């Protein structure tokens, strides 16, 4: 009797599977490119949910349709952790079993895609992030605002621009647009200020400009106390080493220079780029310096030897921005073609973030895994740094009195708490952004359908 009940149960399950399969294929024939079916069928459970995508051409796919001509290959997998692929009305083969047979690790969560090259790609589930909205606009500079830096105590920030001055603001007062938010204006550069950095050895501020000058300011006296001479042209980027008393600058002379900030002596001149060094990263572990150049390459440097460890040539356009999170050893680069994520230790390619059409001038990432990319056309994309999911696209608006074309973003940075974002823009303004506190996963859900389609389409791409 028990055997008969089990047989009837298996027959009902097989019948339910056939119905799900028939329903999905009918919908595919009717013109749909992406079909999900059977997720709520109690007879087959979560393992019976089918996902079909027309766009993937599968010669060795998990399942090829043999019921009529539906055009192209049809990939059918399940979305549960125990991923099941149906190869016929009455037979199932779990990809866990397939992977165990091949000696591959089992990947759970998300959707497992099997490609022609016999590799497996898991579609990750993005983390939900609240959208960001404009909070405050500061109009203080008389030219394009090109650089920004926060002080180590998160109480103030400095900006530099084409008006050749450096302005220091009180962060708390700036967030509420207080009239006395501006603390002081520093003059001394004779060309646009392109790089700024506060030292943890308070109270020092470093600045770099297109006048070939690198300056160290004492913020107690508001005077320049050191100059660093050596660049043969404009200086476009400046970073401080996180653990050593070293200053790194990069410029139009196609080199990055490492300075001892106390003695003003040049420690290394890092040569090898063929064009402007426009972006820099410094970190406490090798490679301790990363440079991005307008020659479309990225170089990882051995600081002790002063030599290049690796050159990354994946980008086809100028690399103008680099960003690195504090919680993992990876970094991301931005150019006009895409954003690319890399392993920080050896420069191994991880993933491309596609979809931002524009020349990426600025990037910033906070500890919550929110990545911002800002472009010269005023477009802003917010990404989940871990998966590459773009959860918000917006455009900054030029302020009254500016040309419509003056909406480019030149620099951006999160404050140390990660809750406030400041962008420096071509309309001479400084904009402060914050998360929408009224947003929730119900009001702003993740578009999983388009995310899956994008992941499947990109699965066959090399870079």
Short mmCIF file of C-alpha atoms in Angstrom, two decimals:
data_model
loop_
_atom_site.label_atom_id
_atom_site.label_comp_id
_atom_site.label_asym_id
_atom_site.label_seq_id
_atom_site.Cartn_x
_atom_site.Cartn_y
_atom_site.Cartn_z
CA UNK A 1 0.00 0.00 0.00
CA UNK A 2 2.84 2.38 0.87
CA UNK A 3 4.48 1.64 -2.46
CA UNK A 4 1.27 2.44 -4.34
CA UNK A 5 0.96 5.82 -2.54
CA UNK A 6 4.56 6.66 -3.39
CA UNK A 7 3.99 5.70 -7.02
CA UNK A 8 0.85 7.86 -7.20
CA UNK A 9 2.77 10.79 -5.65
CA UNK A 10 5.59 10.43 -8.19
CA UNK A 11 3.06 10.26 -11.02
CA UNK A 12 1.39 13.47 -9.78
CA UNK A 13 4.76 15.19 -9.56
CA UNK A 14 5.71 14.15 -13.08
CA UNK A 15 2.32 15.36 -14.34
CA UNK A 16 2.83 18.72 -12.61
CA UNK A 17 6.29 19.03 -14.12
CA UNK A 18 4.90 18.37 -17.61
CA UNK A 19 2.24 21.05 -17.08
CA UNK A 20 4.84 23.58 -15.94
CA UNK A 21 7.05 22.76 -18.91
CA UNK A 22 4.15 22.99 -21.36
CA UNK A 23 3.05 26.33 -19.90
CA UNK A 24 6.55 27.78 -20.12
CA UNK A 25 7.12 26.66 -23.70
CA UNK A 26 3.71 27.98 -24.80
CA UNK A 27 4.60 31.37 -23.36
CA UNK A 28 7.96 31.26 -25.10
CA UNK A 29 6.33 30.48 -28.46
CA UNK A 30 4.00 33.42 -27.98
CA UNK A 31 6.99 35.78 -28.12
CA UNK A 32 8.24 36.15 -24.55
CA UNK A 33 12.02 36.16 -24.22
CA UNK A 34 12.15 35.34 -20.52
CA UNK A 35 9.77 33.02 -18.68
CA UNK A 36 9.43 31.88 -15.08
CA UNK A 37 6.89 29.20 -14.27
CA UNK A 38 5.89 26.84 -11.50
CA UNK A 39 7.39 28.60 -8.50
CA UNK A 40 4.15 28.35 -6.50
CA UNK A 41 3.18 24.80 -7.50
CA UNK A 42 2.90 22.76 -4.30
CA UNK A 43 3.20 19.44 -6.16
CA UNK A 44 6.76 20.07 -7.28
CA UNK A 45 7.98 22.50 -4.60
CA UNK A 46 10.60 25.21 -5.01
CA UNK A 47 12.76 22.88 -7.13
CA UNK A 48 10.13 22.90 -9.86
CA UNK A 49 10.40 26.59 -10.68
CA UNK A 50 11.59 26.88 -14.28
CA UNK A 51 13.44 29.78 -15.84
CA UNK A 52 13.67 29.94 -19.64
CA UNK A 53 15.70 32.48 -21.57
CA UNK A 54 15.48 32.64 -25.36
CA UNK A 55 18.56 34.80 -25.89
CA UNK A 56 21.16 32.26 -24.74
CA UNK A 57 22.29 30.00 -27.61
CA UNK A 58 23.01 26.69 -25.90
CA UNK A 59 24.61 23.87 -27.89
CA UNK A 60 25.30 21.95 -24.69
CA UNK A 61 22.64 23.55 -22.55
CA UNK A 62 21.00 21.99 -19.55
CA UNK A 63 17.93 21.35 -21.67
CA UNK A 64 17.13 21.85 -25.36
CA UNK A 65 13.49 22.16 -26.28
CA UNK A 66 12.21 19.41 -28.54
CA UNK A 67 8.56 20.38 -28.59
CA UNK A 68 8.20 22.53 -31.68
CA UNK A 69 10.34 25.32 -33.07
CA UNK A 70 10.68 28.13 -30.55
CA UNK A 71 13.75 29.73 -32.12
CA UNK A 72 17.22 29.48 -30.63
CA UNK A 73 18.16 27.47 -27.60
CA UNK A 74 16.12 27.46 -24.43
CA UNK A 75 17.91 27.25 -21.13
CA UNK A 76 15.84 25.89 -18.28
CA UNK A 77 17.16 25.85 -14.74
CA UNK A 78 15.61 26.21 -11.34
CA UNK A 79 16.03 29.07 -8.93
CA UNK A 80 16.32 27.13 -5.69
CA UNK A 81 19.50 26.28 -3.82
CA UNK A 82 19.04 22.63 -4.86
CA UNK A 83 19.22 23.60 -8.52
CA UNK A 84 17.29 21.16 -10.73
CA UNK A 85 17.36 20.94 -14.51
CA UNK A 86 14.57 19.02 -16.26
CA UNK A 87 15.79 17.06 -19.27
CA UNK A 88 12.53 15.26 -19.89
CA UNK A 89 9.00 14.88 -18.59
CA UNK A 90 9.88 12.19 -16.07
CA UNK A 91 13.59 12.64 -15.33
CA UNK A 92 15.54 15.17 -13.30
CA UNK A 93 19.25 15.72 -12.78
CA UNK A 94 20.46 18.09 -10.10
CA UNK A 95 23.37 20.35 -10.93
CA UNK A 96 24.68 19.55 -7.46
CA UNK A 97 25.02 15.93 -8.62
CA UNK A 98 26.57 17.07 -11.92
CA UNK A 99 29.09 19.23 -10.09
CA UNK A 100 29.93 16.46 -7.62
CA UNK A 101 30.50 14.07 -10.51
CA UNK A 102 32.89 16.56 -12.11
CA UNK A 103 34.62 17.38 -8.84
CA UNK A 104 33.39 20.99 -8.90
CA UNK A 105 32.34 22.86 -5.77
CA UNK A 106 28.63 23.18 -5.15
CA UNK A 107 27.35 26.73 -5.56
CA UNK A 108 24.15 27.49 -3.71
CA UNK A 109 21.85 30.48 -4.00
CA UNK A 110 20.79 32.30 -7.14
CA UNK A 111 20.47 30.79 -10.60
CA UNK A 112 23.15 28.54 -12.06
CA UNK A 113 23.79 29.06 -15.78
CA UNK A 114 25.57 26.39 -17.85
CA UNK A 115 27.36 27.71 -20.92
CA UNK A 116 28.92 26.26 -24.09
CA UNK A 117 32.42 26.31 -22.56
CA UNK A 118 31.15 24.03 -19.76
CA UNK A 119 31.66 26.73 -17.10
CA UNK A 120 29.11 27.59 -14.43
CA UNK A 121 28.07 31.14 -13.63
CA UNK A 122 25.97 31.91 -10.59
CA UNK A 123 23.69 34.93 -10.81
CA UNK A 124 24.19 36.67 -7.46
CA UNK A 125 21.38 38.22 -5.46
CA UNK A 126 22.02 41.97 -5.04
CA UNK A 127 21.78 43.61 -1.66
CA UNK A 128 18.97 46.14 -1.36
CA UNK A 129 20.05 49.77 -0.99
CA UNK A 130 17.91 52.84 -0.45
CA UNK A 131 17.97 55.37 -3.31
CA UNK A 132 19.86 58.63 -2.85
CA UNK A 133 18.41 62.11 -3.18
CA UNK A 134 19.75 65.66 -3.29
CA UNK A 135 19.82 67.31 0.12
CA UNK A 136 21.83 70.55 -0.08
CA UNK A 137 23.46 72.74 -2.73
CA UNK A 138 26.42 74.99 -1.83
CA UNK A 139 27.37 77.82 -4.18
CA UNK A 140 30.74 79.19 -3.16
CA UNK A 141 33.28 78.62 -5.93
CA UNK A 142 33.59 80.89 -8.97
CA UNK A 143 34.64 78.09 -11.33
CA UNK A 144 34.33 74.37 -11.90
CA UNK A 145 34.82 72.42 -8.67
CA UNK A 146 37.47 69.77 -9.35
CA UNK A 147 38.51 68.09 -6.07
CA UNK A 148 37.33 67.21 -2.56
CA UNK A 149 38.72 65.69 0.65
CA UNK A 150 37.35 64.96 4.14
CA UNK A 151 39.37 65.47 7.28
CA UNK A 152 40.15 62.38 9.44
CA UNK A 153 37.67 63.44 12.14
CA UNK A 154 34.78 63.90 9.69
CA UNK A 155 34.12 67.44 10.92
CA UNK A 156 35.07 69.39 7.80
CA UNK A 157 35.86 68.99 4.12
CA UNK A 158 37.90 70.92 1.57
CA UNK A 159 37.19 71.60 -2.10
CA UNK A 160 39.34 73.01 -4.89
CA UNK A 161 38.37 74.35 -8.27
CA UNK A 162 39.15 76.23 -11.43
CA UNK A 163 38.98 79.50 -9.47
CA UNK A 164 42.42 78.50 -8.05
CA UNK A 165 41.31 78.57 -4.42
CA UNK A 166 40.73 75.96 -1.71
CA UNK A 167 37.64 76.31 0.45
CA UNK A 168 37.20 74.53 3.78
CA UNK A 169 33.66 73.92 5.06
CA UNK A 170 32.20 72.78 8.35
CA UNK A 171 30.48 69.50 7.44
CA UNK A 172 27.58 69.70 9.89
CA UNK A 173 26.74 73.29 8.94
CA UNK A 174 27.11 72.58 5.23
CA UNK A 175 24.57 69.75 5.43
CA UNK A 176 21.92 72.21 6.62
CA UNK A 177 23.05 74.98 4.23
CA UNK A 178 24.09 77.29 7.05
CA UNK A 179 25.38 80.72 5.99
CA UNK A 180 28.54 80.28 8.05
CA UNK A 181 29.40 76.81 6.72
CA UNK A 182 32.48 78.20 4.95
CA UNK A 183 35.35 78.32 7.44
CA UNK A 184 38.21 79.70 5.36
CA UNK A 185 39.45 80.23 1.80
CA UNK A 186 43.09 79.41 0.99
CA UNK A 187 44.82 81.16 -1.91
CA UNK A 188 48.21 80.31 -3.37
CA UNK A 189 47.71 78.21 -6.49
CA UNK A 190 47.81 80.03 -9.83
CA UNK A 191 45.96 77.31 -11.79
CA UNK A 192 43.02 74.96 -11.11
CA UNK A 193 43.34 72.83 -7.95
CA UNK A 194 43.04 69.16 -8.99
CA UNK A 195 43.93 67.18 -5.86
CA UNK A 196 43.39 67.48 -2.10
CA UNK A 197 44.14 65.29 0.92
CA UNK A 198 44.01 65.80 4.68
CA UNK A 199 46.79 64.24 6.73
CA UNK A 200 46.08 62.29 9.89
CA UNK A 201 49.00 64.24 11.31
CA UNK A 202 46.68 67.15 12.04
CA UNK A 203 46.57 69.94 11.03
CA UNK A 204 48.06 69.45 7.54
CA UNK A 205 46.32 69.69 4.16
CA UNK A 206 48.01 68.78 0.87
CA UNK A 207 47.00 70.24 -2.48
CA UNK A 208 48.04 69.80 -6.11
CA UNK A 209 47.26 71.93 -9.13
CA UNK A 210 47.73 72.39 -12.84
CA UNK A 211 50.44 74.95 -12.00
CA UNK A 212 52.82 71.98 -11.36
CA UNK A 213 52.78 72.83 -7.65
CA UNK A 214 52.23 70.46 -4.72
CA UNK A 215 51.73 72.29 -1.43
CA UNK A 216 51.46 71.41 2.25
CA UNK A 217 49.29 73.76 4.32
CA UNK A 218 49.36 74.25 8.08
CA UNK A 219 45.71 74.76 9.00
CA UNK A 220 46.56 76.42 12.29
CA UNK A 221 48.31 79.30 10.54
CA UNK A 222 46.62 78.82 7.12
CA UNK A 223 50.02 79.13 5.47
CA UNK A 224 52.00 76.96 3.05
CA UNK A 225 54.88 75.32 4.93
CA UNK A 226 56.27 72.99 2.23
CA UNK A 227 56.49 72.78 -1.56
CA UNK A 228 57.24 69.57 -3.48
CA UNK A 229 59.03 70.38 -6.75
CA UNK A 230 59.55 67.90 -9.57
CA UNK A 231 56.54 67.60 -11.85
CA UNK A 232 57.12 68.98 -15.34
CA UNK A 233 53.46 69.72 -16.02
CA UNK A 234 50.10 69.94 -14.28
CA UNK A 235 49.43 67.63 -11.31
CA UNK A 236 46.07 65.87 -11.69
CA UNK A 237 45.96 63.44 -8.74
CA UNK A 238 47.16 63.30 -5.14
CA UNK A 239 46.96 60.63 -2.43
CA UNK A 240 48.53 60.04 0.99
CA UNK A 241 49.82 56.63 2.01
CA UNK A 242 47.60 55.21 4.80
CA UNK A 243 50.43 54.04 7.07
CA UNK A 244 53.66 55.74 5.91
CA UNK A 245 54.61 59.42 5.76
CA UNK A 246 54.51 59.33 1.97
CA UNK A 247 52.73 61.48 -0.57
CA UNK A 248 51.96 60.23 -4.10
CA UNK A 249 51.15 62.55 -7.00
CA UNK A 250 50.41 61.96 -10.67
CA UNK A 251 50.22 64.38 -13.55
CA UNK A 252 50.32 65.35 -17.18
CA UNK A 253 54.01 64.43 -17.42
CA UNK A 254 52.88 60.75 -17.42
CA UNK A 255 54.66 59.82 -14.19
CA UNK A 256 53.68 59.24 -10.58
CA UNK A 257 56.02 60.66 -7.98
CA UNK A 258 56.42 59.41 -4.41
CA UNK A 259 57.52 62.00 -1.85
CA UNK A 260 58.70 61.91 1.74
CA UNK A 261 56.24 64.42 3.13
CA UNK A 262 58.59 65.49 5.96
CA UNK A 263 61.82 66.06 4.02
CA UNK A 264 60.20 67.04 0.68
CA UNK A 265 62.56 64.61 -1.09
CA UNK A 266 61.34 62.52 -4.02
CA UNK A 267 61.55 58.83 -3.09
CA UNK A 268 60.51 57.32 -6.44
CA UNK A 269 59.61 58.49 -9.92
CA UNK A 270 57.28 55.82 -11.30
CA UNK A 271 57.59 55.84 -15.09
CA UNK A 272 55.91 53.65 -17.69
CA UNK A 273 52.67 55.36 -18.62
CA UNK A 274 52.37 57.03 -22.02
CA UNK A 275 49.85 59.69 -21.05
CA UNK A 276 48.52 61.67 -18.10
CA UNK A 277 48.29 59.87 -14.76
CA UNK A 278 44.80 60.95 -13.73
CA UNK A 279 43.90 58.59 -10.87
CA UNK A 280 45.70 57.11 -7.87
CA UNK A 281 45.13 54.62 -5.07
CA UNK A 282 47.35 53.91 -2.07
CA UNK A 283 47.00 51.07 0.42
CA UNK A 284 48.93 49.42 3.20
CA UNK A 285 49.62 46.09 1.45
CA UNK A 286 51.36 45.32 -1.83
CA UNK A 287 50.83 46.63 -4.41
CA UNK A 288 50.79 49.78 -2.31
CA UNK A 289 50.27 52.14 -5.25
CA UNK A 290 47.81 51.81 -8.15
CA UNK A 291 47.83 54.32 -11.02
CA UNK A 292 45.26 54.91 -13.74
CA UNK A 293 46.22 56.75 -16.89
CA UNK A 294 44.74 58.38 -19.96
CA UNK A 295 46.70 55.78 -21.97
CA UNK A 296 43.87 53.39 -20.91
CA UNK A 297 46.11 51.24 -18.69
CA UNK A 298 46.31 50.61 -14.95
CA UNK A 299 49.60 49.82 -13.25
CA UNK A 300 50.24 48.16 -9.88
CA UNK A 301 53.51 49.21 -8.26
CA UNK A 302 55.96 47.66 -5.82
CA UNK A 303 56.63 50.59 -3.49
CA UNK A 304 59.85 49.22 -2.00
CA UNK A 305 61.49 48.65 -5.39
CA UNK A 306 59.77 51.48 -7.23
CA UNK A 307 58.91 49.14 -10.11
CA UNK A 308 55.73 48.09 -11.89
CA UNK A 309 54.36 44.71 -10.82
CA UNK A 310 51.46 44.38 -13.28
CA UNK A 311 49.92 46.35 -16.14
CA UNK A 312 46.18 45.96 -16.76
CA UNK A 313 45.09 46.65 -20.34
CA UNK A 314 41.40 45.70 -20.27
CA UNK A 315 40.10 49.26 -20.70
CA UNK A 316 39.94 50.76 -24.19
CA UNK A 317 39.49 54.38 -23.08
CA UNK A 318 41.18 56.75 -20.63
CA UNK A 319 41.11 55.62 -17.00
CA UNK A 320 40.08 58.71 -15.04
CA UNK A 321 38.86 57.32 -11.70
CA UNK A 322 39.80 54.64 -9.17
CA UNK A 323 38.03 53.66 -5.96
CA UNK A 324 38.59 51.06 -3.25
CA UNK A 325 36.37 49.91 -0.36
CA UNK A 326 37.73 49.67 3.15
CA UNK A 327 36.31 46.21 3.86
CA UNK A 328 37.95 44.07 1.15
CA UNK A 329 41.09 43.97 -0.97
CA UNK A 330 39.56 44.88 -4.31
CA UNK A 331 39.38 48.08 -6.33
CA UNK A 332 37.37 49.44 -9.24
CA UNK A 333 38.38 51.55 -12.22
CA UNK A 334 36.26 53.86 -14.34
CA UNK A 335 36.64 54.88 -17.97
CA UNK A 336 34.41 55.87 -20.87
CA UNK A 337 33.71 52.24 -21.82
CA UNK A 338 32.81 50.67 -18.47
CA UNK A 339 33.68 50.18 -14.82
CA UNK A 340 35.87 47.19 -14.00
CA UNK A 341 36.45 45.48 -10.69
CA UNK A 342 39.81 43.90 -9.81
CA UNK A 343 41.46 41.88 -7.06
CA UNK A 344 43.74 44.26 -5.20
CA UNK A 345 46.62 41.87 -4.54
CA UNK A 346 47.43 40.80 -8.11
CA UNK A 347 45.14 42.79 -10.42
CA UNK A 348 43.06 39.78 -11.39
CA UNK A 349 39.93 40.81 -13.31
CA UNK A 350 36.65 40.18 -11.47
CA UNK A 351 33.75 41.79 -13.29
CA UNK A 352 32.65 44.63 -15.56
CA UNK A 353 29.94 47.02 -14.41
CA UNK A 354 28.19 48.00 -17.64
CA UNK A 355 25.44 50.49 -18.32
CA UNK A 356 26.92 53.89 -17.49
CA UNK A 357 27.20 55.75 -20.78
CA UNK A 358 29.58 58.63 -20.28
CA UNK A 359 33.15 59.55 -19.40
CA UNK A 360 33.53 58.49 -15.76
CA UNK A 361 35.33 61.26 -13.89
CA UNK A 362 34.54 60.32 -10.30
CA UNK A 363 33.85 57.22 -8.22
CA UNK A 364 33.32 56.64 -4.52
CA UNK A 365 32.33 53.61 -2.42
CA UNK A 366 31.16 53.48 1.20
CA UNK A 367 31.28 50.75 3.85
CA UNK A 368 27.71 49.68 3.07
CA UNK A 369 28.76 48.60 -0.42
CA UNK A 370 27.23 51.53 -2.31
CA UNK A 371 29.31 52.61 -5.30
CA UNK A 372 28.74 55.92 -7.08
CA UNK A 373 30.00 56.66 -10.57
CA UNK A 374 29.70 60.22 -11.89
CA UNK A 375 30.24 61.25 -15.49
CA UNK A 376 30.98 64.37 -17.52
CA UNK A 377 27.39 64.53 -18.79
CA UNK A 378 25.95 64.81 -15.27
CA UNK A 379 24.77 61.20 -15.08
CA UNK A 380 25.07 59.40 -11.75
CA UNK A 381 24.80 55.64 -11.31
CA UNK A 382 24.53 53.98 -7.91
CA UNK A 383 25.67 50.34 -7.78
CA UNK A 384 25.80 47.45 -5.36
CA UNK A 385 29.58 47.10 -5.21
CA UNK A 386 29.55 43.37 -4.43
CA UNK A 387 27.39 42.25 -7.38
CA UNK A 388 27.53 45.10 -9.90
CA UNK A 389 23.77 45.67 -9.79
CA UNK A 390 22.84 49.27 -10.70
CA UNK A 391 19.96 50.17 -8.39
CA UNK A 392 19.63 53.86 -9.28
CA UNK A 393 20.31 56.09 -12.29
CA UNK A 394 19.88 59.84 -12.02
CA UNK A 395 20.98 63.10 -13.59
CA UNK A 396 22.31 66.10 -11.76
CA UNK A 397 20.73 69.40 -12.78
CA UNK A 398 22.73 72.54 -13.50
CA UNK A 399 21.81 75.35 -11.14
CA UNK A 400 20.13 78.57 -12.34
CA UNK A 401 22.63 80.89 -13.98
CA UNK A 402 24.65 78.05 -15.48
CA UNK A 403 24.52 76.60 -18.96
CA UNK A 404 22.59 73.36 -19.39
CA UNK A 405 25.83 71.71 -20.51
CA UNK A 406 27.51 72.64 -17.23
CA UNK A 407 26.20 69.64 -15.34
CA UNK A 408 29.30 67.45 -15.35
CA UNK A 409 30.60 65.74 -12.22
CA UNK A 410 34.34 66.06 -11.61
CA UNK A 411 34.83 64.63 -8.11
CA UNK A 412 32.81 62.76 -5.49
CA UNK A 413 33.41 61.38 -2.02
CA UNK A 414 31.44 59.77 0.80
CA UNK A 415 32.00 61.11 4.29
CA UNK A 416 33.54 58.74 6.84
CA UNK A 417 30.12 57.52 8.01
CA UNK A 418 29.04 56.69 4.46
CA UNK A 419 25.69 58.41 4.97
CA UNK A 420 26.46 61.60 3.08
CA UNK A 421 27.80 61.97 -0.44
CA UNK A 422 29.34 65.16 -1.82
CA UNK A 423 29.77 65.81 -5.54
CA UNK A 424 31.83 68.58 -7.16
CA UNK A 425 30.31 69.82 -10.37
CA UNK A 426 30.74 71.98 -13.46
CA UNK A 427 27.98 74.41 -12.49
CA UNK A 428 30.34 75.73 -9.74
CA UNK A 429 28.32 74.06 -6.99
CA UNK A 430 28.95 71.46 -4.31
CA UNK A 431 26.00 69.10 -3.88
CA UNK A 432 25.32 67.00 -0.79
CA UNK A 433 23.26 63.82 -1.19
CA UNK A 434 21.72 61.49 1.37
CA UNK A 435 19.68 58.29 1.38
CA UNK A 436 15.91 58.52 1.06
CA UNK A 437 14.77 57.66 4.59
CA UNK A 438 11.22 56.92 3.39
CA UNK A 439 12.28 54.26 0.87
CA UNK A 440 11.85 50.56 1.56
CA UNK A 441 12.10 47.27 -0.28
CA UNK A 442 8.39 47.52 -1.00
CA UNK A 443 8.50 51.01 -2.50
CA UNK A 444 11.76 50.46 -4.39
CA UNK A 445 12.09 46.71 -5.08
CA UNK A 446 15.01 45.17 -6.91
CA UNK A 447 14.16 44.44 -10.56
CA UNK A 448 15.30 40.81 -10.49
CA UNK A 449 13.90 40.02 -13.94
CA UNK A 450 16.09 42.53 -15.76
CA UNK A 451 19.02 41.71 -13.48
CA UNK A 452 18.86 38.03 -14.46
CA UNK A 453 18.58 38.90 -18.15
CA UNK A 454 21.62 41.16 -17.90
CA UNK A 455 23.69 38.53 -16.08
CA UNK A 456 22.82 35.84 -18.63
CA UNK A 457 23.65 38.16 -21.54
CA UNK A 458 27.00 39.07 -19.98
CA UNK A 459 27.90 35.51 -19.01
CA UNK A 460 29.50 34.84 -22.39
CA UNK A 461 31.59 38.01 -22.42
CA UNK A 462 35.26 37.74 -21.57
CA UNK A 463 35.69 41.25 -20.11
#
